XYZ file of C-alpha atoms in Angstrom:
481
model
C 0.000 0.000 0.000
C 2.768 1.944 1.154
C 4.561 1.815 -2.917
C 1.479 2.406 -4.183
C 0.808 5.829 -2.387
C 4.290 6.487 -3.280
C 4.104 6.327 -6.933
C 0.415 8.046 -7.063
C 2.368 10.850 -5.207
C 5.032 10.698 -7.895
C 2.440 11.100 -11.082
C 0.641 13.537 -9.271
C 3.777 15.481 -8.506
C 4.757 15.077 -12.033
C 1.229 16.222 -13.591
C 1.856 19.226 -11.437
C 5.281 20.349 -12.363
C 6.118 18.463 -15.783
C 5.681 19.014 -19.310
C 4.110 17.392 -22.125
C 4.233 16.873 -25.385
C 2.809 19.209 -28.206
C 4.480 18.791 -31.663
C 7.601 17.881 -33.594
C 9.008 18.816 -36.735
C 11.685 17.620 -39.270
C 14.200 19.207 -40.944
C 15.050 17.981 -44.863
C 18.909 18.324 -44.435
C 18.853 14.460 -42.837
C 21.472 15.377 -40.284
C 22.131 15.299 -36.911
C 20.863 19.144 -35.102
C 22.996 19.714 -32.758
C 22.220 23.282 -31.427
C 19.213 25.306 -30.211
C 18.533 28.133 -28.594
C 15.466 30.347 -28.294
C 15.138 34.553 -28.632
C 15.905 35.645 -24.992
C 15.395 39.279 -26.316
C 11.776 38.860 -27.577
C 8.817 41.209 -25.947
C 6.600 39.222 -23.450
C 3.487 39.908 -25.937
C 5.256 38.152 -28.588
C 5.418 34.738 -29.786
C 8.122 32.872 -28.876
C 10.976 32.319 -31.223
C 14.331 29.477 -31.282
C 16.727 28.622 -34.023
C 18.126 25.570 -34.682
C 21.744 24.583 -36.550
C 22.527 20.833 -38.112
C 24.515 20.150 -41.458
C 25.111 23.543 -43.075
C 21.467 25.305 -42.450
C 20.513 27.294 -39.510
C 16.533 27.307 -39.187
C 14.681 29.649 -37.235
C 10.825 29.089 -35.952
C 8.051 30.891 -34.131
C 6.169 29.149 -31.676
C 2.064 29.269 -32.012
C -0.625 28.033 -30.196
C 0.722 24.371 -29.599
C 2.965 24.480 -32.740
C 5.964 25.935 -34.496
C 6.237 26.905 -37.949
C 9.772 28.137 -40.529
C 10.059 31.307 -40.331
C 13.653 31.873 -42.224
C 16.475 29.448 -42.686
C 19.972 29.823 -44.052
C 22.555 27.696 -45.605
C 26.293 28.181 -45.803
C 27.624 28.091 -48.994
C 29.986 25.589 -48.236
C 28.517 22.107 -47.661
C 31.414 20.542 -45.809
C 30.393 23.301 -42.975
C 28.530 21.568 -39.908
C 27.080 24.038 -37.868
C 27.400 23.168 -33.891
C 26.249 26.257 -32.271
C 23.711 29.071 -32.099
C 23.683 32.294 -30.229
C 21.066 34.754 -30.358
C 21.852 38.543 -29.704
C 21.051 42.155 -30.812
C 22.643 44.960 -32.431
C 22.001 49.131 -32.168
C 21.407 50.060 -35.934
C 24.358 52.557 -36.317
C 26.288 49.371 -35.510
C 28.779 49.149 -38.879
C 27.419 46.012 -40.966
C 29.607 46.205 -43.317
C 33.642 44.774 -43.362
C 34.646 48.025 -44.266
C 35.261 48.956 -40.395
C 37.243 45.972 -39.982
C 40.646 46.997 -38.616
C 41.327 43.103 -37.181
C 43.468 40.479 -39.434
C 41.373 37.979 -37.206
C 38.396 39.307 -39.047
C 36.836 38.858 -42.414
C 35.891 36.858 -44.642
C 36.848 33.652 -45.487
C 38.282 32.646 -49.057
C 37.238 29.720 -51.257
C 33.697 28.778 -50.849
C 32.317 31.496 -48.780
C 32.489 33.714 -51.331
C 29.680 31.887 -53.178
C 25.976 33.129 -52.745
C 24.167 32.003 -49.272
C 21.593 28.860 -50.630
C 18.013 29.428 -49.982
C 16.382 26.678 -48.850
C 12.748 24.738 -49.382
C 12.422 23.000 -46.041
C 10.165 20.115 -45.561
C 8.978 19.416 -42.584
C 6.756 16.953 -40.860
C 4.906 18.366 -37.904
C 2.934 16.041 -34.939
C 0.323 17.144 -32.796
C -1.547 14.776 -30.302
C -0.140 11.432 -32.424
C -1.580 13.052 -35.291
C 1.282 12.951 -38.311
C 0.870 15.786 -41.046
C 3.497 16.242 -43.985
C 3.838 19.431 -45.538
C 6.397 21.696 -47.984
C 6.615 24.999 -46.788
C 6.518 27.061 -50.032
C 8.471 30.520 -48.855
C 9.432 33.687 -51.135
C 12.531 34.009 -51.191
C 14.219 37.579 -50.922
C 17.823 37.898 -52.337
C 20.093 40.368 -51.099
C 22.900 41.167 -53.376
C 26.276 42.855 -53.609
C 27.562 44.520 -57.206
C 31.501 43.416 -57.331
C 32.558 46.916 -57.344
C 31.228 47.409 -54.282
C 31.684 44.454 -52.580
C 35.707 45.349 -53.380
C 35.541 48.454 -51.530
C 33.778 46.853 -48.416
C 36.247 43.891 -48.171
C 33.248 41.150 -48.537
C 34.693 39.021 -51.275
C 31.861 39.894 -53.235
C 29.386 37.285 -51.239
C 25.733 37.238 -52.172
C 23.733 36.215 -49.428
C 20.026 34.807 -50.202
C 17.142 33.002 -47.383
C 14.375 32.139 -47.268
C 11.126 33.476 -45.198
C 7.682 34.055 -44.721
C 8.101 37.530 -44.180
C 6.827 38.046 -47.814
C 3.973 36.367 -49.461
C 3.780 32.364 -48.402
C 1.678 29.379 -48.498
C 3.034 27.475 -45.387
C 1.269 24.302 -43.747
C 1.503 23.631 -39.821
C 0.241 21.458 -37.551
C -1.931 22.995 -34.383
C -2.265 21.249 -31.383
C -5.810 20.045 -31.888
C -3.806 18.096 -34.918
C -5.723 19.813 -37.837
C -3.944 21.866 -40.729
C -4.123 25.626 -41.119
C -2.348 27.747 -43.612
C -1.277 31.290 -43.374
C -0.684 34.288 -45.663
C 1.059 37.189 -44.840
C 1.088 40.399 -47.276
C 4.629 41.170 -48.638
C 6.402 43.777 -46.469
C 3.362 43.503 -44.172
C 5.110 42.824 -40.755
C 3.396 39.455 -40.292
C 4.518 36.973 -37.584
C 8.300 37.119 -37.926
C 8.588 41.047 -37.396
C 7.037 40.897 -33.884
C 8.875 38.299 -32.590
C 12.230 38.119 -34.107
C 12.812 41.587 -35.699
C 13.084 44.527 -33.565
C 10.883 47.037 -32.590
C 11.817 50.403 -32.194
C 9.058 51.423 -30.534
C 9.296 49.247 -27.884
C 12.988 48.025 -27.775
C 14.731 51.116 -29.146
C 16.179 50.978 -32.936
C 17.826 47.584 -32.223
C 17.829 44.623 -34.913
C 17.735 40.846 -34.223
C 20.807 38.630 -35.165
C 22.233 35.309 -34.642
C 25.843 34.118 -34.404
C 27.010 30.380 -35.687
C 29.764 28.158 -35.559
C 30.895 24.654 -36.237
C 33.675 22.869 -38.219
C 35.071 25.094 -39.848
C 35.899 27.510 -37.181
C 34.096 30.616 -38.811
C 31.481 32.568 -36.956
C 28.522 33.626 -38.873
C 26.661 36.736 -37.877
C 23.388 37.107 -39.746
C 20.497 39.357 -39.415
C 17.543 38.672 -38.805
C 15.922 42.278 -39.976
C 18.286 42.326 -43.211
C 18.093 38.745 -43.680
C 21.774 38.328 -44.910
C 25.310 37.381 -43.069
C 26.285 40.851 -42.026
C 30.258 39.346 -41.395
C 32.143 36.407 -40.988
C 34.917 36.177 -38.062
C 38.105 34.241 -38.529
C 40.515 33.241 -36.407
C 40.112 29.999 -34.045
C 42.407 27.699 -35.152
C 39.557 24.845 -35.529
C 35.756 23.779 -34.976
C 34.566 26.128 -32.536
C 31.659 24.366 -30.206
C 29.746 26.746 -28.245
C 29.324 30.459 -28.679
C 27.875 32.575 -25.212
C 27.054 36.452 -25.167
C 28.276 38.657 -22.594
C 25.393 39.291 -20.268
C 25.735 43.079 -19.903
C 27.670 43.901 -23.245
C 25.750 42.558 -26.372
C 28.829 43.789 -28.557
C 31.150 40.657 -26.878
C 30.541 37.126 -27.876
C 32.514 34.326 -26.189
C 33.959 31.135 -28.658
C 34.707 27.939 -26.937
C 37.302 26.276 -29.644
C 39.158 22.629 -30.469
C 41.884 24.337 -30.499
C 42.140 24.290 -26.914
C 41.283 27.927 -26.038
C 38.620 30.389 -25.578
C 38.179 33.440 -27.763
C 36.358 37.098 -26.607
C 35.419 38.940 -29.860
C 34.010 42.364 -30.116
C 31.141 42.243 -32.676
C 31.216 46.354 -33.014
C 34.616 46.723 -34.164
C 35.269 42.777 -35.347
C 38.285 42.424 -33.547
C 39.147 39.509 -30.976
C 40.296 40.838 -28.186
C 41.028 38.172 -25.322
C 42.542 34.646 -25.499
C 41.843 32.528 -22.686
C 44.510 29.225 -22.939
C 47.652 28.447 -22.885
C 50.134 27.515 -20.172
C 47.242 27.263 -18.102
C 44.958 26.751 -20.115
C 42.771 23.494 -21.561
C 45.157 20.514 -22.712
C 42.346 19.873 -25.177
C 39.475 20.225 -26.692
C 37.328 23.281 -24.685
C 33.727 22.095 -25.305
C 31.439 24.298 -23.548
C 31.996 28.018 -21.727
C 29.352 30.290 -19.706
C 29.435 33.649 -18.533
C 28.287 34.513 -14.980
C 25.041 36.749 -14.778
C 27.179 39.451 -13.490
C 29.271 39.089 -16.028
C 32.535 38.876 -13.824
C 33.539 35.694 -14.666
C 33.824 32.584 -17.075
C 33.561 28.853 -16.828
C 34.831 26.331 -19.148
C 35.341 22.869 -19.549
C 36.229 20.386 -21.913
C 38.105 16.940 -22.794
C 40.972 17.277 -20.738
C 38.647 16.556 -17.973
C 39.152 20.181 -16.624
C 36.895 23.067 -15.560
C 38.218 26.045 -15.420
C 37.004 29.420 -14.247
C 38.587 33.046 -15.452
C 38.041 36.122 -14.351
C 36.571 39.063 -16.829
C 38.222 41.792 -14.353
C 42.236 40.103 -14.411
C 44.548 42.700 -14.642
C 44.595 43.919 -18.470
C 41.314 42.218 -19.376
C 39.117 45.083 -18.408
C 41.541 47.562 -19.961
C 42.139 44.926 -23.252
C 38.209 45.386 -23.362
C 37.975 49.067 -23.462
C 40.866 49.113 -25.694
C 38.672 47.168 -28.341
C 36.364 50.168 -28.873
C 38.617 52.927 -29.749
C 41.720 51.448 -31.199
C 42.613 53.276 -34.552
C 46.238 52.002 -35.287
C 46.794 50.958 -38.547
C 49.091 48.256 -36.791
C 47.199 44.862 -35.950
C 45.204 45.248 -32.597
C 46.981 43.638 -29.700
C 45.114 40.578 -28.545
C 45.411 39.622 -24.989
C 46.610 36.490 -24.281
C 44.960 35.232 -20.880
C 46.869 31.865 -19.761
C 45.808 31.274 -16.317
C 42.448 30.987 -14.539
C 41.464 31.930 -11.422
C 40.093 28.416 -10.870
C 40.738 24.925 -12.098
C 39.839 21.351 -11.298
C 39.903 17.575 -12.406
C 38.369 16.098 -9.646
C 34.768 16.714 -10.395
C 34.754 14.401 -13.442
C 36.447 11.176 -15.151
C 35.604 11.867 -18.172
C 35.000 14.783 -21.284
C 32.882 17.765 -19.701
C 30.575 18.354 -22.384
C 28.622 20.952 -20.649
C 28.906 23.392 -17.836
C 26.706 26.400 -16.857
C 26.306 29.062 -13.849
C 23.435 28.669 -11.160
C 23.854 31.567 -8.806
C 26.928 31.080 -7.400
C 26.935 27.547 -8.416
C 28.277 25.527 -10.997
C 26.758 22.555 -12.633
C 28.328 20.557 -14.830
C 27.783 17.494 -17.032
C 30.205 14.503 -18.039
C 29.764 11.228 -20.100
C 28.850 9.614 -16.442
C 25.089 9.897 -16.552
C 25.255 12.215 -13.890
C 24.933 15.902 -13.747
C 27.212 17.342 -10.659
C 26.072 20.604 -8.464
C 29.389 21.784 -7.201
C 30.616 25.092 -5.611
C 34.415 25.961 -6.737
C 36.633 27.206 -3.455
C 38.445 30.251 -4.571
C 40.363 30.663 -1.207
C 41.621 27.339 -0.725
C 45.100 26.416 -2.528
C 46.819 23.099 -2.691
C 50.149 22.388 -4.348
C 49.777 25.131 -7.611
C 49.016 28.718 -7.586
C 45.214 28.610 -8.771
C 42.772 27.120 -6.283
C 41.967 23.681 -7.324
C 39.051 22.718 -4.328
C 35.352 22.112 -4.416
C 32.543 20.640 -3.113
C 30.055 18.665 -4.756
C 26.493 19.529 -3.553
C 24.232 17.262 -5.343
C 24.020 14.298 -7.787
C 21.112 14.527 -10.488
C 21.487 10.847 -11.949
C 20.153 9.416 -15.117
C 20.680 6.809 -17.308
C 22.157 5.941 -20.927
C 24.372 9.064 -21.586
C 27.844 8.042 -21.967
C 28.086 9.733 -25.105
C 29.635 13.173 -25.586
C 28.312 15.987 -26.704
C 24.966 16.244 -25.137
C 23.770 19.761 -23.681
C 21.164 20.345 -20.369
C 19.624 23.705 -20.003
C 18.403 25.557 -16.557
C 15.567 27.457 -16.851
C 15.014 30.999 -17.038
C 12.861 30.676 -13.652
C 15.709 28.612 -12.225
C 13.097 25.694 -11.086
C 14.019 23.182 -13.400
C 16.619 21.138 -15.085
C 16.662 19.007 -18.322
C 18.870 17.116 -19.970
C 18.453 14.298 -23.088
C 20.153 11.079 -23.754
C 20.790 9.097 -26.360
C 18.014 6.763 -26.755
C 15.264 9.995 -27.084
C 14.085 10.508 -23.219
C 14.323 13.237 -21.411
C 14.996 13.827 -17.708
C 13.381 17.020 -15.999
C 13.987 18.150 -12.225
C 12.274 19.823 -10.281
C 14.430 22.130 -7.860
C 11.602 24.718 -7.337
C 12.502 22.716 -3.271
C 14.485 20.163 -2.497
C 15.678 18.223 -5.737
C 13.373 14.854 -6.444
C 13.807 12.217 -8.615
C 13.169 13.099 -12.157
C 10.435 12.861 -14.484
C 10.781 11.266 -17.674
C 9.371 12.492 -20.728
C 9.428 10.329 -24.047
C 7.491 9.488 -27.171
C 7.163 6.684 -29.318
C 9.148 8.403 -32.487
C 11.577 10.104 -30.096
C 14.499 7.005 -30.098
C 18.190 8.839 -31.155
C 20.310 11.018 -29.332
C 18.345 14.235 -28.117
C 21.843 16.416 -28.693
C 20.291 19.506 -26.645
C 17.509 21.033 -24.809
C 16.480 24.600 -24.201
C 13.449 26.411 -22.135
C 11.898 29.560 -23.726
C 12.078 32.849 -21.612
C 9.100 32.122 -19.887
C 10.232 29.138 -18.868
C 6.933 27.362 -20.168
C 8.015 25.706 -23.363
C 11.024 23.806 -23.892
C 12.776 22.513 -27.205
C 14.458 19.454 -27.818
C 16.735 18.201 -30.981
C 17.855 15.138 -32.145
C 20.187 13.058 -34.117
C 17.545 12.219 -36.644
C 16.864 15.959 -37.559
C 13.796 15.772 -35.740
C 12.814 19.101 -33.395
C 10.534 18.557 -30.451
C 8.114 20.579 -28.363
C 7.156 20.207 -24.755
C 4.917 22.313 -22.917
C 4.512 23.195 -19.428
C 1.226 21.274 -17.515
């Protein structure tokens, strides 16, 4: 009797505080997605919007009433490119868009195949409401945006013609609603439909700001594309290979953090192009840096990565801060002198056996993720030095197990509200804890078609509706109960 009550308690605890499953979607590339990440800058009145990134093509939806539909998608021109990593962020419009104001050899574009036109892109997709299966071709106009040679000379862009696709002019696009019927919408060209309010900025409400998004993968380039303008504004070179995870400052939007292979971290400013901060080195990773986070007060970063390490560095070292403000106003015509950062403030082994994949800030917190099926709450001991110079002690906190994840490369998410935690494993389930109080067992969530690797997970602002993608190019919604 005793069980019993117990696992009524359970379902009833999990009815309260879980989520459940709306709609999925699939992407025509037939590739693994490995990154998503929804708009944190949208207005509360507006519809929800994330992008995803798998193969070369970055898609980006708009959530509706128990769905999500295309709203503009993007292909690199170069189809060796796989794209790891999204980052949304936003730009004042007297922000230079052009690579004319690039002063930075570690900026511009890249030679060979991105100077071919951006590929616009037909996606199907099959959307899923309530077990209900739907197929349909989005049919969207496609705008092309297009630079004469001549001038693409004088602004240093190799000439690259950048084309998308959208439904921000006339379309004829199919989605599934949560009642599992089909609908179709039409929005008048240049009329402002759906995508304007929720991923292009308002001025009237946000300032003259636009919407853009920043990604990464193999290649080691760093796309910056506009959302407004729907083109690649510029292209940033200089990692020395795949980069993994890109993170914006919290306070600056101009500063965008690049977690590399090449065993470092790189701090670019987006106004002036330049990077400005190395983080590796003689202290630095020994491999492969996988994942980095800011702090929310923007003081300092955390990284980890295959050499088993986590390491924490601080934003206000001596000649960071000044490095920083350097960025801004630096007119020599010599190259601009990068900072090379090589030791932390912080740095430890003894949290995990095995790659850290993913690491992220809670309050003063740190939780991290190996290929252990185990997600470790740990506080890092600044103070407390052992037989180096940088503190090396911590203390683990909490255990959030879970099963069948021993493969790398597989992202949790906090939400916004701090109350939860999810993470996905490889066989398409996903664990979510509650830590509104003391931390319970989790609930699982799964589906039927949901079996591959889910390769990351992400909670909207509101922290009501959270996003799920998988090995099998398959994008999943789960909302809140």
């Amino acid at each position: 009797m005793r069980v019993k009550k117990l696992k009524m308690e359970k379902r009833e605890h999990a009815k309260r505080k879980g989520f459940k499953f709306t709609s999925w979607s699939k992407e025509d590339h037939k590739e693994p997605i490995f990154g998503v990440a929804f708009n944190p800058y949208t207005h509360p009145d507006d519809p929800p919007a994330f992008a995803t990134v798998g193969s070369n093509r970055v898609t980006v939806y708009e959530c509706t009433n128990g769905s999500f539909n295309v709203i503009q998608s993007y292909s690199d021109p170069c189809t060796e490119e796989i794209f790891y990593t999204v980052c949304w962020m936003y730009s004042q419009v007297n922000t230079p868009d052009t690579d004319s104001s690039c002063e930075s050899d570690e900026v511009g574009k890249a030679s060979g195949e991105d100077g071919k036109e951006m590929q616009s892109v037909e996606e199907t997709t099959e959307t899923e409401s309530d077990n209900k299966q739907t197929e349909c071709l989005d049919v969207m106009e496609v705008e092309q945006i297009t630079t004469s040679q001549s001038e693409a000379e004088e602004a240093g862009n190799s000439g690259e013609e950048v084309r998308c696709t959208s439904d921000n002019g006339s379309s004829n696009s199919s989605s599934s609603q949560s009642d599992g019927t089909s609908s179709s919408s039409e929005t008048p060209h240049g009329g402002g439909g759906g995508m304007r309010s929720s991923v292009q900025g308002s001025s009237s409400r946000r300032g003259r700001i636009e919407t853009r998004i920043a990604v990464a993968g193999q290649r080691g380039l760093i796309r910056v594309v506009s959302l407004v303008k729907l083109r690649n504004l510029f292209t940033l070179m200089g990692c020395g290979d795949s980069i993994n995870e890109l993170k914006l400052h919290p306070r600056d939007s101009n500063l965008l953090l690049s977690a590399s292979k090449d065993n470092s971290l790189r701090l670019w400013n987006l106004a002036t192009r330049r990077c400005v901060v190395i983080f590796g080195g003689l202290q630095g990773h020994r491999d492969e840096v996988l994942s980095c986070d800011f702090d929310l007060q923007a003081k300092y970063i955390l990284s980890c990565g295959m050499d088993h390490s986590i390491k924490m560095w601080s934003l206000e070292a001596e000649g960071v801060e000044k490095t920083i403000q350097l960025s801004y106003s630096y007119k020599d015509t010599k190259p601009f002198p990068v900072l090379n950062q090589h030791f932390p403030i912080f740095s430890t082994r003894s949290i995990h056996r095995n790659y850290v994949d993913c690491v992220r800030w809670f309050g003063n917190f740190v939780l991290s993720k190996s290929c252990e099926n185990k997600i470790f709450c740990w506080k890092p001991n600044l103070t407390v030095k052992k037989s180096s110079d940088i503190p090396d002690q911590s203390e683990v906190l909490h255990s959030f197990d879970y099963g069948n994840c021993d493969i790398w490369y597989m992202r949790f998410a906090v939400s916004p509200s701090f109350d939860a935690i999810a993470a996905g494993n490889q066989i398409g389930k996903v664990f979510l804890w509650d830590i509104s109080d003391e931390p319970s067992k989790p609930a699982i969530l799964s589906h039927q078609k949901c079996s591959t690797a889910i390769r990351q997970v992400c909670f909207s602002p509101d922290s009501n509706i959270m996003v799920t993608v998988s090995d099998d190019s398959t994008v999943w919604r789960w909302d809140k109960t």
